[in-house]
PDB file of C-alpha atoms and ligand atoms in Angstrom:
ATOM      1  CA  MET A 245     153.392 277.234 190.213  1.00 92.00           C
ATOM      2  CA  ASN A 246     156.044 279.427 188.708  1.00 95.00           C
ATOM      3  CA  LEU A 247     156.101 282.295 186.251  1.00 94.00           C
ATOM      4  CA  HIS A 248     156.926 280.018 183.323  1.00 95.00           C
ATOM      5  CA  GLN A 249     153.886 277.818 184.066  1.00 96.00           C
ATOM      6  CA  LEU A 250     151.616 280.870 184.343  1.00 95.00           C
ATOM      7  CA  MET A 251     152.850 282.170 181.001  1.00 94.00           C
ATOM      8  CA  GLN A 252     152.366 278.723 179.469  1.00 95.00           C
ATOM      9  CA  MET A 253     148.762 278.728 180.696  1.00 96.00           C
ATOM     10  CA  HIS A 254     148.255 282.108 179.024  1.00 93.00           C
ATOM     11  CA  ALA A 255     149.909 280.906 175.801  1.00 93.00           C
ATOM     12  CA  HIS A 256     147.759 277.744 175.671  1.00 94.00           C
ATOM     13  CA  ASP A 257     144.560 279.518 176.674  1.00 93.00           C
ATOM     14  CA  GLU A 258     144.264 277.540 179.925  1.00 97.00           C
ATOM     15  CA  LYS A 259     142.405 279.758 182.370  1.00 98.00           C
ATOM     16  CA  ILE A 260     144.171 280.980 185.520  1.00 98.00           C
ATOM     17  CA  ALA A 261     142.061 280.789 188.710  1.00 98.00           C
ATOM     18  CA  MET A 262     143.029 283.406 191.285  1.00 98.00           C
ATOM     19  CA  LEU A 263     141.400 284.267 194.625  1.00 98.00           C
ATOM     20  CA  THR A 264     142.244 286.845 197.231  1.00 98.00           C
ATOM     21  CA  ALA A 265     143.448 285.553 200.615  1.00 98.00           C
ATOM     22  CA  TYR A 266     144.366 287.267 203.833  1.00 98.00           C
ATOM     23  CA  ASP A 267     145.098 284.539 206.381  1.00 98.00           C
ATOM     24  CA  ALA A 268     146.758 281.126 206.700  1.00 98.00           C
ATOM     25  CA  THR A 269     143.649 278.956 207.104  1.00 98.00           C
ATOM     26  CA  PHE A 270     141.770 280.177 204.048  1.00 98.00           C
ATOM     27  CA  ALA A 271     144.989 280.308 202.021  1.00 98.00           C
ATOM     28  CA  ALA A 272     145.629 276.622 202.832  1.00 98.00           C
ATOM     29  CA  LEU A 273     142.067 275.693 201.840  1.00 98.00           C
ATOM     30  CA  ALA A 274     142.392 277.601 198.559  1.00 98.00           C
ATOM     31  CA  ASP A 275     145.755 276.018 197.812  1.00 98.00           C
ATOM     32  CA  ARG A 276     144.323 272.532 198.495  1.00 98.00           C
ATOM     33  CA  ALA A 277     141.369 273.373 196.262  1.00 98.00           C
ATOM     34  CA  GLY A 278     143.748 273.928 193.334  1.00 98.00           C
ATOM     35  CA  VAL A 279     143.694 277.712 193.011  1.00 98.00           C
ATOM     36  CA  ASP A 280     146.568 278.736 190.714  1.00 98.00           C
ATOM     37  CA  SER A 281     147.275 282.040 192.383  1.00 98.00           C
ATOM     38  CA  LEU A 282     146.457 283.897 195.591  1.00 98.00           C
ATOM     39  CA  LEU A 283     146.350 287.670 195.831  1.00 98.00           C
ATOM     40  CA  ILE A 284     146.867 289.355 199.159  1.00 98.00           C
ATOM     41  CA  GLY A 285     144.691 292.246 198.072  1.00 98.00           C
ATOM     42  CA  ASP A 286     144.572 295.588 199.804  1.00 98.00           C
ATOM     43  CA  SER A 287     140.835 294.851 199.741  1.00 97.00           C
ATOM     44  CA  LEU A 288     141.726 293.547 203.211  1.00 98.00           C
ATOM     45  CA  GLY A 289     141.151 297.128 204.299  1.00 97.00           C
ATOM     46  CA  MET A 290     137.495 296.573 203.525  1.00 95.00           C
ATOM     47  CA  VAL A 291     136.874 292.871 204.218  1.00 96.00           C
ATOM     48  CA  CYS A 292     139.166 292.464 207.272  1.00 97.00           C
ATOM     49  CA  GLN A 293     139.330 295.966 208.713  1.00 97.00           C
ATOM     50  CA  GLY A 294     135.852 297.268 207.867  1.00 95.00           C
ATOM     51  CA  GLN A 295     137.112 300.407 206.121  1.00 95.00           C
ATOM     52  CA  SER A 296     135.139 301.985 203.294  1.00 93.00           C
ATOM     53  CA  SER A 297     138.104 301.918 200.902  1.00 95.00           C
ATOM     54  CA  THR A 298     141.579 300.419 200.498  1.00 97.00           C
ATOM     55  CA  LEU A 299     143.343 303.730 201.047  1.00 97.00           C
ATOM     56  CA  SER A 300     144.248 303.331 204.713  1.00 97.00           C
ATOM     57  CA  VAL A 301     146.044 299.993 204.329  1.00 98.00           C
ATOM     58  CA  THR A 302     149.737 300.201 205.222  1.00 98.00           C
ATOM     59  CA  LEU A 303     152.768 298.374 203.876  1.00 98.00           C
ATOM     60  CA  GLN A 304     153.305 296.763 207.288  1.00 98.00           C
ATOM     61  CA  GLU A 305     149.743 295.400 207.253  1.00 98.00           C
ATOM     62  CA  MET A 306     150.263 294.028 203.745  1.00 98.00           C
ATOM     63  CA  ALA A 307     153.495 292.351 204.864  1.00 98.00           C
ATOM     64  CA  TYR A 308     151.777 290.823 207.908  1.00 98.00           C
ATOM     65  CA  HIS A 309     148.908 289.331 205.861  1.00 98.00           C
ATOM     66  CA  THR A 310     151.362 288.160 203.182  1.00 98.00           C
ATOM     67  CA  GLN A 311     153.318 286.235 205.814  1.00 98.00           C
ATOM     68  CA  CYS A 312     150.090 284.617 207.050  1.00 98.00           C
ATOM     69  CA  VAL A 313     149.060 283.559 203.534  1.00 98.00           C
ATOM     70  CA  VAL A 314     152.528 282.225 202.719  1.00 98.00           C
ATOM     71  CA  LYS A 315     152.452 280.062 205.890  1.00 98.00           C
ATOM     72  CA  GLY A 316     149.063 278.677 204.903  1.00 98.00           C
ATOM     73  CA  VAL A 317     150.163 277.834 201.364  1.00 98.00           C
ATOM     74  CA  GLN A 318     153.352 276.179 202.668  1.00 97.00           C
ATOM     75  CA  SER A 319     151.300 274.011 205.024  1.00 97.00           C
ATOM     76  CA  ALA A 320     149.093 272.799 202.140  1.00 97.00           C
ATOM     77  CA  GLN A 321     150.108 271.889 198.562  1.00 92.00           C
ATOM     78  CA  ASN A 322     152.520 274.813 198.349  1.00 90.00           C
ATOM     79  CA  LYS A 323     151.440 275.373 194.761  1.00 95.00           C
ATOM     80  CA  ALA A 324     149.764 278.768 194.505  1.00 98.00           C
ATOM     81  CA  TRP A 325     151.553 281.718 192.931  1.00 98.00           C
ATOM     82  CA  ILE A 326     151.501 284.498 195.540  1.00 98.00           C
ATOM     83  CA  VAL A 327     150.882 288.110 194.541  1.00 98.00           C
ATOM     84  CA  ALA A 328     150.816 290.933 197.097  1.00 99.00           C
ATOM     85  CA  ASP A 329     149.329 294.383 196.590  1.00 98.00           C
ATOM     86  CA  MET A 330     151.543 297.428 196.995  1.00 98.00           C
ATOM     87  CA  PRO A 331     149.255 299.641 199.107  1.00 98.00           C
ATOM     88  CA  PHE A 332     148.425 303.268 198.354  1.00 98.00           C
ATOM     89  CA  GLY A 333     151.361 305.572 199.063  1.00 98.00           C
ATOM     90  CA  SER A 334     154.003 302.821 198.885  1.00 98.00           C
ATOM     91  CA  TYR A 335     155.085 303.338 195.241  1.00 98.00           C
ATOM     92  CA  GLN A 336     153.786 306.748 194.148  1.00 98.00           C
ATOM     93  CA  VAL A 337     156.662 308.858 195.515  1.00 98.00           C
ATOM     94  CA  SER A 338     159.627 307.482 193.554  1.00 98.00           C
ATOM     95  CA  LYS A 339     161.078 304.388 191.903  1.00 98.00           C
ATOM     96  CA  GLU A 340     163.375 304.014 194.918  1.00 98.00           C
ATOM     97  CA  GLN A 341     160.390 304.040 197.269  1.00 98.00           C
ATOM     98  CA  ALA A 342     158.713 301.412 195.062  1.00 98.00           C
ATOM     99  CA  ILE A 343     161.627 298.987 195.225  1.00 98.00           C
ATOM    100  CA  GLN A 344     161.929 299.426 198.974  1.00 98.00           C
ATOM    101  CA  SER A 345     158.223 298.633 199.375  1.00 98.00           C
ATOM    102  CA  ALA A 346     158.408 295.685 196.983  1.00 98.00           C
ATOM    103  CA  THR A 347     161.379 294.350 198.960  1.00 98.00           C
ATOM    104  CA  VAL A 348     159.290 294.274 202.151  1.00 98.00           C
ATOM    105  CA  LEU A 349     156.566 292.238 200.402  1.00 99.00           C
ATOM    106  CA  LEU A 350     159.014 289.851 198.727  1.00 98.00           C
ATOM    107  CA  GLN A 351     160.764 289.328 202.051  1.00 98.00           C
ATOM    108  CA  ALA A 352     157.354 288.476 203.514  1.00 98.00           C
ATOM    109  CA  GLY A 353     157.169 285.685 200.924  1.00 98.00           C
ATOM    110  CA  ALA A 354     155.299 287.127 197.911  1.00 98.00           C
ATOM    111  CA  HIS A 355     156.418 286.008 194.454  1.00 98.00           C
ATOM    112  CA  MET A 356     155.109 289.105 192.693  1.00 98.00           C
ATOM    113  CA  VAL A 357     153.796 292.560 193.588  1.00 99.00           C
ATOM    114  CA  LYS A 358     150.778 294.339 192.146  1.00 99.00           C
ATOM    115  CA  LEU A 359     150.388 298.059 191.597  1.00 98.00           C
ATOM    116  CA  GLU A 360     147.567 300.123 190.165  1.00 98.00           C
ATOM    117  CA  GLY A 361     147.407 302.535 187.263  1.00 98.00           C
ATOM    118  CA  GLY A 362     148.765 303.183 183.773  1.00 98.00           C
ATOM    119  CA  GLY A 363     151.032 305.739 182.129  1.00 98.00           C
ATOM    120  CA  TRP A 364     153.026 307.082 185.051  1.00 98.00           C
ATOM    121  CA  THR A 365     153.517 303.529 186.395  1.00 98.00           C
ATOM    122  CA  ASN A 366     155.507 302.393 183.313  1.00 98.00           C
ATOM    123  CA  GLU A 367     158.727 303.843 184.694  1.00 98.00           C
ATOM    124  CA  VAL A 368     158.144 302.220 188.083  1.00 98.00           C
ATOM    125  CA  VAL A 369     157.313 298.824 186.562  1.00 98.00           C
ATOM    126  CA  GLN A 370     160.400 298.935 184.353  1.00 98.00           C
ATOM    127  CA  PHE A 371     162.605 299.907 187.313  1.00 98.00           C
ATOM    128  CA  LEU A 372     161.248 297.005 189.375  1.00 98.00           C
ATOM    129  CA  THR A 373     161.332 294.355 186.657  1.00 98.00           C
ATOM    130  CA  GLU A 374     164.887 295.282 185.580  1.00 98.00           C
ATOM    131  CA  ARG A 375     165.865 294.527 189.161  1.00 98.00           C
ATOM    132  CA  GLY A 376     164.187 291.129 189.197  1.00 97.00           C
ATOM    133  CA  VAL A 377     160.913 292.087 190.882  1.00 98.00           C
ATOM    134  CA  LEU A 378     157.952 290.463 189.116  1.00 98.00           C
ATOM    135  CA  VAL A 379     155.031 292.819 188.625  1.00 98.00           C
ATOM    136  CA  CYS A 380     151.276 292.558 188.103  1.00 98.00           C
ATOM    137  CA  GLY A 381     149.553 295.698 186.788  1.00 98.00           C
ATOM    138  CA  HIS A 382     145.951 296.739 187.498  1.00 98.00           C
ATOM    139  CA  LEU A 383     143.810 298.836 185.109  1.00 98.00           C
ATOM    140  CA  GLY A 384     140.149 299.737 184.805  1.00 98.00           C
ATOM    141  CA  LEU A 385     138.552 300.300 188.197  1.00 98.00           C
ATOM    142  CA  THR A 386     141.580 300.991 190.376  1.00 98.00           C
ATOM    143  CA  PRO A 387     140.260 301.145 193.962  1.00 98.00           C
ATOM    144  CA  GLN A 388     143.193 303.216 195.237  1.00 98.00           C
ATOM    145  CA  THR A 389     141.943 306.100 193.077  1.00 97.00           C
ATOM    146  CA  VAL A 390     138.265 305.589 193.889  1.00 96.00           C
ATOM    147  CA  HIS A 391     137.737 309.238 194.801  1.00 95.00           C
ATOM    148  CA  ALA A 392     139.211 310.468 191.531  1.00 95.00           C
ATOM    149  CA  LEU A 393     137.087 307.951 189.629  1.00 96.00           C
ATOM    150  CA  GLY A 394     133.931 309.116 191.409  1.00 93.00           C
ATOM    151  CA  GLY A 395     133.061 305.743 192.934  1.00 93.00           C
ATOM    152  CA  TYR A 396     133.212 302.005 192.273  1.00 93.00           C
ATOM    153  CA  LYS A 397     131.870 301.981 188.756  1.00 93.00           C
ATOM    154  CA  VAL A 398     132.501 300.521 185.319  1.00 95.00           C
ATOM    155  CA  GLN A 399     135.452 302.067 183.497  1.00 97.00           C
ATOM    156  CA  ALA A 400     136.458 302.654 179.875  1.00 97.00           C
ATOM    157  CA  ARG A 401     132.989 302.393 178.361  1.00 96.00           C
ATOM    158  CA  GLU A 402     133.686 305.149 175.844  1.00 97.00           C
ATOM    159  CA  ASP A 403     135.891 304.634 172.841  1.00 97.00           C
ATOM    160  CA  ARG A 404     138.614 307.104 173.842  1.00 98.00           C
ATOM    161  CA  ALA A 405     138.934 305.678 177.332  1.00 98.00           C
ATOM    162  CA  ALA A 406     138.982 302.145 175.915  1.00 98.00           C
ATOM    163  CA  GLN A 407     141.779 303.053 173.477  1.00 98.00           C
ATOM    164  CA  LEU A 408     143.749 304.629 176.319  1.00 98.00           C
ATOM    165  CA  LEU A 409     143.362 301.527 178.482  1.00 98.00           C
ATOM    166  CA  LEU A 410     144.545 299.304 175.619  1.00 98.00           C
ATOM    167  CA  LYS A 411     147.591 301.540 175.112  1.00 98.00           C
ATOM    168  CA  GLN A 412     148.378 301.523 178.845  1.00 98.00           C
ATOM    169  CA  ALA A 413     148.115 297.721 178.935  1.00 98.00           C
ATOM    170  CA  GLN A 414     150.589 297.403 176.056  1.00 98.00           C
ATOM    171  CA  GLU A 415     152.964 299.839 177.735  1.00 98.00           C
ATOM    172  CA  LEU A 416     152.813 297.874 180.996  1.00 98.00           C
ATOM    173  CA  GLU A 417     153.663 294.699 179.090  1.00 98.00           C
ATOM    174  CA  GLN A 418     156.600 296.486 177.445  1.00 98.00           C
ATOM    175  CA  ALA A 419     157.748 297.728 180.844  1.00 98.00           C
ATOM    176  CA  GLY A 420     157.907 294.095 181.983  1.00 98.00           C
ATOM    177  CA  ALA A 421     154.604 293.317 183.742  1.00 98.00           C
ATOM    178  CA  HIS A 422     153.657 289.635 183.446  1.00 98.00           C
ATOM    179  CA  LEU A 423     150.134 289.792 184.878  1.00 98.00           C
ATOM    180  CA  LEU A 424     147.487 292.465 184.503  1.00 98.00           C
ATOM    181  CA  VAL A 425     144.267 292.707 186.514  1.00 98.00           C
ATOM    182  CA  LEU A 426     141.404 294.241 184.512  1.00 98.00           C
ATOM    183  CA  GLU A 427     138.632 295.335 186.851  1.00 98.00           C
ATOM    184  CA  MET A 428     135.097 296.382 185.843  1.00 97.00           C
ATOM    185  CA  VAL A 429     135.684 297.019 182.160  1.00 97.00           C
ATOM    186  CA  PRO A 430     133.531 296.031 179.164  1.00 96.00           C
ATOM    187  CA  LYS A 431     134.032 292.411 178.106  1.00 96.00           C
ATOM    188  CA  ASP A 432     134.911 293.324 174.499  1.00 96.00           C
ATOM    189  CA  LEU A 433     137.673 295.597 175.729  1.00 98.00           C
ATOM    190  CA  SER A 434     139.158 293.016 178.098  1.00 97.00           C
ATOM    191  CA  HIS A 435     139.060 290.520 175.212  1.00 97.00           C
ATOM    192  CA  GLN A 436     140.859 292.976 172.938  1.00 98.00           C
ATOM    193  CA  VAL A 437     143.506 293.677 175.603  1.00 98.00           C
ATOM    194  CA  THR A 438     144.040 289.948 176.223  1.00 97.00           C
ATOM    195  CA  GLN A 439     144.542 289.300 172.520  1.00 96.00           C
ATOM    196  CA  ALA A 440     146.952 292.222 172.201  1.00 97.00           C
ATOM    197  CA  LEU A 441     149.291 290.918 174.945  1.00 97.00           C
ATOM    198  CA  THR A 442     151.637 287.964 174.517  1.00 94.00           C
ATOM    199  CA  GLN A 443     154.032 288.218 177.473  1.00 95.00           C
ATOM    200  CA  CYS A 444     151.414 289.334 179.969  1.00 97.00           C
ATOM    201  CA  ALA A 445     148.346 287.362 181.109  1.00 98.00           C
ATOM    202  CA  THR A 446     145.152 289.219 181.993  1.00 98.00           C
ATOM    203  CA  ILE A 447     143.118 288.453 185.114  1.00 98.00           C
ATOM    204  CA  GLY A 448     139.566 289.755 184.984  1.00 98.00           C
ATOM    205  CA  ILE A 449     137.158 290.798 187.697  1.00 98.00           C
ATOM    206  CA  GLY A 450     133.871 292.049 186.355  1.00 97.00           C
ATOM    207  CA  ALA A 451     135.465 292.025 182.905  1.00 97.00           C
ATOM    208  CA  GLY A 452     133.758 289.109 181.139  1.00 96.00           C
ATOM    209  CA  ASN A 453     135.187 285.633 180.528  1.00 94.00           C
ATOM    210  CA  MET A 454     137.630 286.273 177.685  1.00 95.00           C
ATOM    211  CA  THR A 455     140.573 287.187 179.914  1.00 97.00           C
ATOM    212  CA  SER A 456     143.435 284.754 180.640  1.00 97.00           C
ATOM    213  CA  GLY A 457     142.086 284.199 184.138  1.00 98.00           C
ATOM    214  CA  GLN A 458     139.715 285.394 186.845  1.00 98.00           C
ATOM    215  CA  VAL A 459     139.986 286.730 190.363  1.00 98.00           C
ATOM    216  CA  LEU A 460     137.342 287.187 193.041  1.00 98.00           C
ATOM    217  CA  VAL A 461     137.481 288.506 196.568  1.00 98.00           C
ATOM    218  CA  MET A 462     137.270 285.347 198.673  1.00 98.00           C
ATOM    219  CA  HIS A 463     134.606 286.668 201.033  1.00 97.00           C
ATOM    220  CA  ASP A 464     132.384 287.511 198.051  1.00 97.00           C
ATOM    221  CA  MET A 465     132.587 284.061 196.422  1.00 97.00           C
ATOM    222  CA  LEU A 466     131.778 282.466 199.785  1.00 98.00           C
ATOM    223  CA  GLY A 467     128.669 284.616 200.173  1.00 96.00           C
ATOM    224  CA  ALA A 468     130.297 286.337 203.144  1.00 95.00           C
ATOM    225  CA  GLY A 469     130.542 289.794 201.629  1.00 89.00           C
ATOM    226  CA  ILE A 470     128.668 292.510 203.452  1.00 86.00           C
ATOM    227  CA  GLY A 471     126.966 295.270 201.534  1.00 83.00           C
ATOM    228  CA  LYS A 472     125.740 295.245 197.971  1.00 85.00           C
ATOM    229  CA  MET A 473     127.384 292.569 195.819  1.00 90.00           C
ATOM    230  CA  PRO A 474     128.405 293.463 192.276  1.00 88.00           C
ATOM    231  CA  LYS A 475     126.408 291.566 189.611  1.00 87.00           C
ATOM    232  CA  PHE A 476     129.384 289.529 188.431  1.00 92.00           C
ATOM    233  CA  VAL A 477     129.944 287.854 191.840  1.00 95.00           C
ATOM    234  CA  ARG A 478     128.727 284.264 192.280  1.00 96.00           C
ATOM    235  CA  ASN A 479     128.220 282.613 195.672  1.00 96.00           C
ATOM    236  CA  PHE A 480     129.999 279.249 195.273  1.00 98.00           C
ATOM    237  CA  LEU A 481     129.284 278.132 198.832  1.00 98.00           C
ATOM    238  CA  LYS A 482     125.534 278.080 198.211  1.00 96.00           C
ATOM    239  CA  ASP A 483     125.550 274.743 196.365  1.00 94.00           C
ATOM    240  CA  HIS A 484     128.630 273.181 197.914  1.00 95.00           C
ATOM    241  CA  ASP A 485     129.494 271.398 201.096  1.00 94.00           C
ATOM    242  CA  GLY A 486     132.093 273.544 202.803  1.00 97.00           C
ATOM    243  CA  VAL A 487     134.657 276.167 201.908  1.00 98.00           C
ATOM    244  CA  GLU A 488     137.208 273.931 200.191  1.00 98.00           C
ATOM    245  CA  GLU A 489     134.512 272.402 197.957  1.00 98.00           C
ATOM    246  CA  ALA A 490     133.224 275.876 197.077  1.00 98.00           C
ATOM    247  CA  MET A 491     136.738 276.948 196.108  1.00 98.00           C
ATOM    248  CA  ARG A 492     137.188 273.761 194.063  1.00 98.00           C
ATOM    249  CA  ALA A 493     133.943 274.590 192.243  1.00 98.00           C
ATOM    250  CA  TYR A 494     135.234 278.097 191.551  1.00 98.00           C
ATOM    251  CA  VAL A 495     138.465 276.719 190.063  1.00 98.00           C
ATOM    252  CA  ARG A 496     136.445 274.282 187.887  1.00 98.00           C
ATOM    253  CA  ALA A 497     134.087 277.024 186.729  1.00 98.00           C
ATOM    254  CA  VAL A 498     136.961 279.341 185.782  1.00 98.00           C
ATOM    255  CA  LYS A 499     138.777 276.547 183.935  1.00 97.00           C
ATOM    256  CA  ASP A 500     135.729 275.362 182.008  1.00 97.00           C
ATOM    257  CA  ARG A 501     134.670 278.982 181.316  1.00 96.00           C
ATOM    258  CA  THR A 502     131.293 278.723 183.023  1.00 96.00           C
ATOM    259  CA  PHE A 503     132.342 281.523 185.365  1.00 96.00           C
ATOM    260  CA  PRO A 504     131.769 284.324 184.751  1.00 95.00           C
ATOM    261  CA  ASP A 505     128.683 283.926 182.623  1.00 89.00           C
ATOM    262  CA  ASN A 506     129.254 286.216 179.644  1.00 77.00           C
ATOM    263  CA  GLU A 507     125.518 286.380 178.953  1.00 77.00           C
ATOM    264  CA  LEU A 508     124.940 287.876 182.406  1.00 72.00           C
ATOM    265  CA  HIS A 509     127.790 290.353 182.011  1.00 73.00           C
ATOM    266  CA  ALA A 510     126.066 293.684 182.188  1.00 71.00           C
ATOM    267  CA  TRP A 511     128.628 295.918 180.412  1.00 83.00           C
TER     268      TRP A 511
HETATM  269  O1  LIG B 758     142.602 294.290 196.468  1.00 70.95           O
HETATM  270  C1  LIG B 758     142.062 293.380 195.812  1.00 70.95           C
HETATM  271  O2  LIG B 758     141.480 292.438 196.335  1.00 70.95           O
HETATM  272  C2  LIG B 758     142.149 293.466 194.360  1.00 70.95           C
HETATM  273  C3  LIG B 758     141.302 292.525 193.568  1.00 70.95           C
HETATM  274  C4  LIG B 758     139.875 292.868 193.678  1.00 70.95           C
HETATM  275  C5  LIG B 758     141.743 292.421 192.165  1.00 70.95           C
HETATM  276  O3  LIG B 758     142.851 294.265 193.842  1.00 70.95           O
END
């Protein structure tokens, strides 16, 4: 998988199936199952480290898990596009800090880095992309600002907030972002954003099925998440024989648009 292929998928409305991964074994299984992209999410703070948020994850931890995932992908089909999260505090200080942090993740083997937020991030994204660093944005529910948002809840329900999100998405595209995660936003809004972008594919999570692709936290789609599961999560292991088969079913369901079920989408 390369950037050109991802953009072609977006242009031809072929859905992109992304999963999070944190270690070599599960990354290899996901790659064999045909997942288009793997995200080393800072959600590892919660699912691997047992923290209550992503805020404590460090750049060194992200680099370590990225190396593990890269090894796993290389030992399998070596196909998945690898995106690594820039953790909280690794890009907020300055553009120079951002490129230093991105360098660590690219040297660990990531193809692209992801950072959260709109508006103030435009400058950072432009600085990175002008220097050849591929960037994925993240709008809607941005877990690194969970305290400011007042919890893990649906974003941009009101018209003004929806208009702002659309504007921020367009600005991120102009700044050079090629992927954009839309988390926990109304399905009509994520559809509108997806239609408004040509050079940037959208990846939804809890955002309906009209985005260019989908992402789920791997533990959640394997029914291994602890705590209350959001409504949009489906347990793919329940009806399948083993982890690789469950992942294959996820890829199929994303591609044939049966996941997520728009009728069940609650916002
Ligand atoms: O950290 C993460 O896993 C993420 C996804 C939920 C999109 O950002």
